[in-house]
Coordinates of C-alpha atoms in Angstrom, one line a residue:
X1 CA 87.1 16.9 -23.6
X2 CA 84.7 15.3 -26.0
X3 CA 85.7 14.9 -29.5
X4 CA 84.7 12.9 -33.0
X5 CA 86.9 10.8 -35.2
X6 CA 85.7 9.5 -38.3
X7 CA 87.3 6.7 -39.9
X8 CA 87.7 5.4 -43.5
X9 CA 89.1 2.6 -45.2
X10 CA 91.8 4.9 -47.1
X11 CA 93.5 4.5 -50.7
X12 CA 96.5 5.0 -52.7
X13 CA 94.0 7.4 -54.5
X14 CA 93.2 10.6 -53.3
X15 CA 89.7 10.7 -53.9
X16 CA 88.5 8.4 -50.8
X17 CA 90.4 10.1 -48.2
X18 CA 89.3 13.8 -49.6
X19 CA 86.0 13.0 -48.9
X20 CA 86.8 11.9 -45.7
X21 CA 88.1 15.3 -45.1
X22 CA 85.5 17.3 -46.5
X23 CA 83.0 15.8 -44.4
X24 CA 84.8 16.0 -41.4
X25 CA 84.6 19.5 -42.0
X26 CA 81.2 20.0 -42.6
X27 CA 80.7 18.1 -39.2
X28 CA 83.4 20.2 -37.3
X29 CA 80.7 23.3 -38.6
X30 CA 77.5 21.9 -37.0
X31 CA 78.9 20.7 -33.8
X32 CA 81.2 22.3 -31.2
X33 CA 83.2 19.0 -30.5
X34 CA 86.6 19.1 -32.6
X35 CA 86.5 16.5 -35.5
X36 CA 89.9 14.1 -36.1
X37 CA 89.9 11.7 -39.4
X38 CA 91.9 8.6 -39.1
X39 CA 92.7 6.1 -41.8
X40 CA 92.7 1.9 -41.8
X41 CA 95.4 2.2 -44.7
X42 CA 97.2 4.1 -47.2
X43 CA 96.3 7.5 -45.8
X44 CA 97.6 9.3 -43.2
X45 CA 96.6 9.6 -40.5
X46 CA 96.8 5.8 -39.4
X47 CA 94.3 5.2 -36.6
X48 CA 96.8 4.7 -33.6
X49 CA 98.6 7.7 -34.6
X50 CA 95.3 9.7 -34.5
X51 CA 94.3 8.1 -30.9
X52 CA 97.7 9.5 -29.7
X53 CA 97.0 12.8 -31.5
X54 CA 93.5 12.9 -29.3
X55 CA 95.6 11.9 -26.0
X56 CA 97.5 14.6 -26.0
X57 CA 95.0 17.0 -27.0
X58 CA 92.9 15.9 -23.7
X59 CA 90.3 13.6 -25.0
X60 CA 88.8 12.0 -22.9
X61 CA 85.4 11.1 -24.5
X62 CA 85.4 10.1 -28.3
X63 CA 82.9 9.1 -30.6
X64 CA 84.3 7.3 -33.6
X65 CA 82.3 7.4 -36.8
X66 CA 83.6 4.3 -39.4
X67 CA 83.0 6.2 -42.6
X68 CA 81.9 2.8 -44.6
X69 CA 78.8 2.1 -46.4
X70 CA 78.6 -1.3 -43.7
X71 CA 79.6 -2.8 -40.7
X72 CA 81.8 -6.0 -41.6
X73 CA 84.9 -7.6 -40.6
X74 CA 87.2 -4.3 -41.1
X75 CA 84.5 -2.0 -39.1
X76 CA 83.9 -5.1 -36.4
X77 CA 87.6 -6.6 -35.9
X78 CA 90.0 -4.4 -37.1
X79 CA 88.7 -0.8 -36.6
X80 CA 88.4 -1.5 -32.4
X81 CA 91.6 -3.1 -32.4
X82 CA 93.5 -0.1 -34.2
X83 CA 91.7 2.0 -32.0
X84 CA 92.8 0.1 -28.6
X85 CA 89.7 -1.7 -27.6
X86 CA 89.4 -5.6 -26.6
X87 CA 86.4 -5.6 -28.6
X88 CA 83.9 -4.7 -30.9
X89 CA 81.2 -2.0 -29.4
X90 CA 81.8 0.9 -26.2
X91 CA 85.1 0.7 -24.4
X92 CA 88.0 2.3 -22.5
X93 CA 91.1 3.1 -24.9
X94 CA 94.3 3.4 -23.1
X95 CA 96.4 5.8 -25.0
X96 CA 100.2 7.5 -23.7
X97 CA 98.8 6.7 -20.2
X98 CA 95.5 8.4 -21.1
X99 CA 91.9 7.1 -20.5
X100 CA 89.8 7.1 -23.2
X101 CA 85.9 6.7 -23.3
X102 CA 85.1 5.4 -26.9
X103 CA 81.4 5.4 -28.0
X104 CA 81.7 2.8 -30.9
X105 CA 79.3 4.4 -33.7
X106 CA 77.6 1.8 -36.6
X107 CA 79.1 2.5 -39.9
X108 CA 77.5 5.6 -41.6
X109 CA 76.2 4.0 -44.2
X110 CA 73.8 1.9 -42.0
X111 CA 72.5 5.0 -40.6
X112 CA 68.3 4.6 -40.9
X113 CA 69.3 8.5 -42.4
X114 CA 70.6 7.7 -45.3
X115 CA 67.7 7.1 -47.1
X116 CA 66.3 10.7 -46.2
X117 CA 69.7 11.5 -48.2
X118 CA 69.0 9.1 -51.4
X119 CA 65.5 10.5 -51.1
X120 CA 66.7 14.1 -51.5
X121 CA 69.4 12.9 -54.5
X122 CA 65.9 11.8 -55.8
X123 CA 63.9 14.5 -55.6
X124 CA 67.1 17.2 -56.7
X125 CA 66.7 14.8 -60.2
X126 CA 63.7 15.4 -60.8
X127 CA 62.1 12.0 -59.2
X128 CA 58.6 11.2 -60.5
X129 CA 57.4 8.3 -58.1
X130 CA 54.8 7.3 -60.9
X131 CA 57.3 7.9 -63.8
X132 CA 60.9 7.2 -62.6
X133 CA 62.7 4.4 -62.2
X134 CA 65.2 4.1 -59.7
X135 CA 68.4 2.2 -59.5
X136 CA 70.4 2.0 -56.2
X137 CA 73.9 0.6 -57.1
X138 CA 75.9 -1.1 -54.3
X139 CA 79.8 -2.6 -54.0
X140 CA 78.9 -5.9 -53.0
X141 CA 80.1 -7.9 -50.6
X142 CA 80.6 -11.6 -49.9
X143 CA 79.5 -11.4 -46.3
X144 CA 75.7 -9.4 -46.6
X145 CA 77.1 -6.6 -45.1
X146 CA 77.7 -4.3 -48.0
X147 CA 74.0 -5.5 -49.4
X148 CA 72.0 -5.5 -46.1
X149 CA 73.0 -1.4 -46.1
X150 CA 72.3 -1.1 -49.9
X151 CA 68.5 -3.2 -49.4
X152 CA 67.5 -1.2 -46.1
X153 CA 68.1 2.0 -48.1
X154 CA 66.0 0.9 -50.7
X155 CA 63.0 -0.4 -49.2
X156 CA 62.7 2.8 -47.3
X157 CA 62.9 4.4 -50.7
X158 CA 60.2 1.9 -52.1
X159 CA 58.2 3.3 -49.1
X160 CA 57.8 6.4 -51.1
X161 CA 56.0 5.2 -53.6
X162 CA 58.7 4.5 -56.0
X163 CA 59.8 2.0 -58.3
X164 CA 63.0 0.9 -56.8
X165 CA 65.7 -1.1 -58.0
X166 CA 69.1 -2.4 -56.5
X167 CA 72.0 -3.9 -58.4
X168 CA 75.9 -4.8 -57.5
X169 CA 79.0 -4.3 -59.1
X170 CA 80.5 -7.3 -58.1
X171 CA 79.9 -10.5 -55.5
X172 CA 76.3 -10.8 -55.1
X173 CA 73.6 -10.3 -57.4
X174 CA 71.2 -9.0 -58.9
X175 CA 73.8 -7.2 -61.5
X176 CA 73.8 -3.8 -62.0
X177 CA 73.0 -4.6 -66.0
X178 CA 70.2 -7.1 -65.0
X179 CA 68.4 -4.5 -62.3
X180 CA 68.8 -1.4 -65.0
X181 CA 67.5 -3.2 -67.4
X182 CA 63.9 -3.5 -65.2
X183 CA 64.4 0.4 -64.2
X184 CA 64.2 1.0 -68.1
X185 CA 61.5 -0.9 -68.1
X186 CA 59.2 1.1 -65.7
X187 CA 60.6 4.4 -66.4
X188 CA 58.4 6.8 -68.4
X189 CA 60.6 9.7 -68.3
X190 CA 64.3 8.8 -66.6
X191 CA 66.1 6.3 -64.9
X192 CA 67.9 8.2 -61.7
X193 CA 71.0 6.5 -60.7
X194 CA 72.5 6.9 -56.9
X195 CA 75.7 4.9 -56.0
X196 CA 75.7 3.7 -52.4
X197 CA 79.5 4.1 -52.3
X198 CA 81.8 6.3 -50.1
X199 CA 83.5 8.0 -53.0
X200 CA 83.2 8.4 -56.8
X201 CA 86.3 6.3 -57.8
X202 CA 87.1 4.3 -60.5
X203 CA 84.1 1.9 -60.0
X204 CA 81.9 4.7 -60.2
X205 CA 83.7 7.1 -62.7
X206 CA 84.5 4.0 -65.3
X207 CA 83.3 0.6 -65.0
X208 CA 79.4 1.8 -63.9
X209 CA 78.3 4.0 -66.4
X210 CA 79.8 1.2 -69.3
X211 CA 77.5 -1.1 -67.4
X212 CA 74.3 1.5 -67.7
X213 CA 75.0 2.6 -71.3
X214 CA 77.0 6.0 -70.4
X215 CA 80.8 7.1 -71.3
X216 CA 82.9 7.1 -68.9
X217 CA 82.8 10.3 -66.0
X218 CA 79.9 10.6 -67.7
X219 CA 77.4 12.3 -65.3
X220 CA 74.3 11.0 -67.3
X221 CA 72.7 10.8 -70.9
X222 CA 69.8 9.6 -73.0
X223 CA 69.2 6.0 -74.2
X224 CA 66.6 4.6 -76.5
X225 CA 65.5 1.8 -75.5
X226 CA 62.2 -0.5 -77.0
X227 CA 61.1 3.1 -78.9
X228 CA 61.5 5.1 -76.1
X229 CA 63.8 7.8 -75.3
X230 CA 64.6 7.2 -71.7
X231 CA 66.9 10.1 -69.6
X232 CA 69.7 8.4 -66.8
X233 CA 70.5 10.8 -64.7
X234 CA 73.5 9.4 -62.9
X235 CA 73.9 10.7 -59.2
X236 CA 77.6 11.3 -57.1
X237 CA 78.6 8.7 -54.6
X238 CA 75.8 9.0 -51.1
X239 CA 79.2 9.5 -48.9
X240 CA 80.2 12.8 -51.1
X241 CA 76.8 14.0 -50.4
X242 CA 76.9 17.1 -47.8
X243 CA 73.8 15.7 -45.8
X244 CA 76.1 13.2 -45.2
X245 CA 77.2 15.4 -42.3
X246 CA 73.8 15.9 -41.1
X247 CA 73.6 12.3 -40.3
X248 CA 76.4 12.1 -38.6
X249 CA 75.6 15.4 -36.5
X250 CA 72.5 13.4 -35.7
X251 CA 74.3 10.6 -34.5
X252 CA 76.9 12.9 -32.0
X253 CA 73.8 14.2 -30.8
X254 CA 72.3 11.3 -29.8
X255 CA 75.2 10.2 -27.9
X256 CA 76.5 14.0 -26.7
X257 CA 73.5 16.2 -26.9
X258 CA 73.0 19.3 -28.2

């Protein structure tokens, strides 16, 4: 039996692992394989106990989807050994005396089809390549990982014709302030927003919009800046997004078929 289990990092908040969820629903409702979710931490259910949950439901063929916005040392080291393989990439999972065939998916966020989702945020917010600046906000990450994700998306945005920005939260720079600050500058009309994050948690809900001018759980606003009335229109995290599913769907059809 051929099945999907996608995989996130997990929290002590609710709002990581619900997503999670939701989008393992969505992807359950395009495709006829059954969907499991498995968790690093925190939530339940960890990934070994979810392996075992697939042994004995007969899979024998799984494709596991790491719900992060990039591959880096939890995706690449830890992930495949939770899961039962030697390494990082395709292998044979031995579960409760059951063989396992694992197809070893990138992280989702890495998909070249997230940017057809930041596009469509975009465009639902009234994107105006001449007169809208955009501001792609990543995590960070000390390793690249996190950024290399975040910068793909946004040159593929910049493609478009738009005026494309990308700032971080914390390890690596440019700053979210410092890379907003340029978006006012080229905006005529609004400055659109989209985190590339899993989830809209406390980073996103609080500390963000203080760093763009907004109130926190703010959802957007208007700022004057150098005489000019400028509108943010501050997007939900990409992995809430329900096209989310769609790229994953993608992905088990590349590797099932229809």
């Amino acid at each position: 039996m051929k099945a999907i289990m996608i995989i996130g990092y997990g929290s002590s908040m609710p709002y990581a692992a619900d997503t999670v969820r939701k989008q393992a629903e969505r992807l359950a409702a395009r495709r006829g394989e059954r969907v499991y979710t498995a968790f690093h931490r925190a939530d339940e259910p960890l990934i070994a106990d979810a392996m075992r949950k697939a042994a004995e439901d007969g899979v024998d063929e799984l494709l596991v989807i790491p719900y992060f916005i990039a591959d880096g040392t939890i995706t690449k080291e830890y992930l495949p050994r939770e899961i039962g393989l030697e390494g990082y990439g395709d292998g044979v999972a031995e579960v409760e005396g059951r063989r396992i065939s694992v197809r070893f998916g990138r992280a989702v966020g890495s998909d070249p089809g997230v940017a057809d989702v930041v596009l469509r945020t975009i465009e639902a917010n009234g994107g105006d390549a001449e007169k809208t600046g955009i501001l792609i906000v990543g995590h960070g990450s000390e390793d690249r990982s996190n950024s290399e994700a975040v910068e793909s998306v946004a040159t593929a945005v910049a493609s478009k014709g738009y005026k494309v920005f990308v700032g971080y939260n914390e390890f690596c720079g440019p700053t979210i302030e410092e890379s907003f600050h340029k978006a006012l500058e080229v905006s005529e009309d609004r400055v659109i927003v989209v985190p590339m994050f899993i989830a809209c948690g406390l980073h996103l809900k609080e500390e963000i919009p203080q760093k763009i001018g907004l109130r926190k759980n703010s959802r957007g606003g208007i700022i004057h800046r150098n005489g000019k009335a400028v509108e943010i229109r501050y997007a939900s995290a990409v992995g809430e997004d329900p096209y989310m599913a769609d790229v994953m769907a993608a992905e088990a059809e590349r590797v099932f078929g229809r």
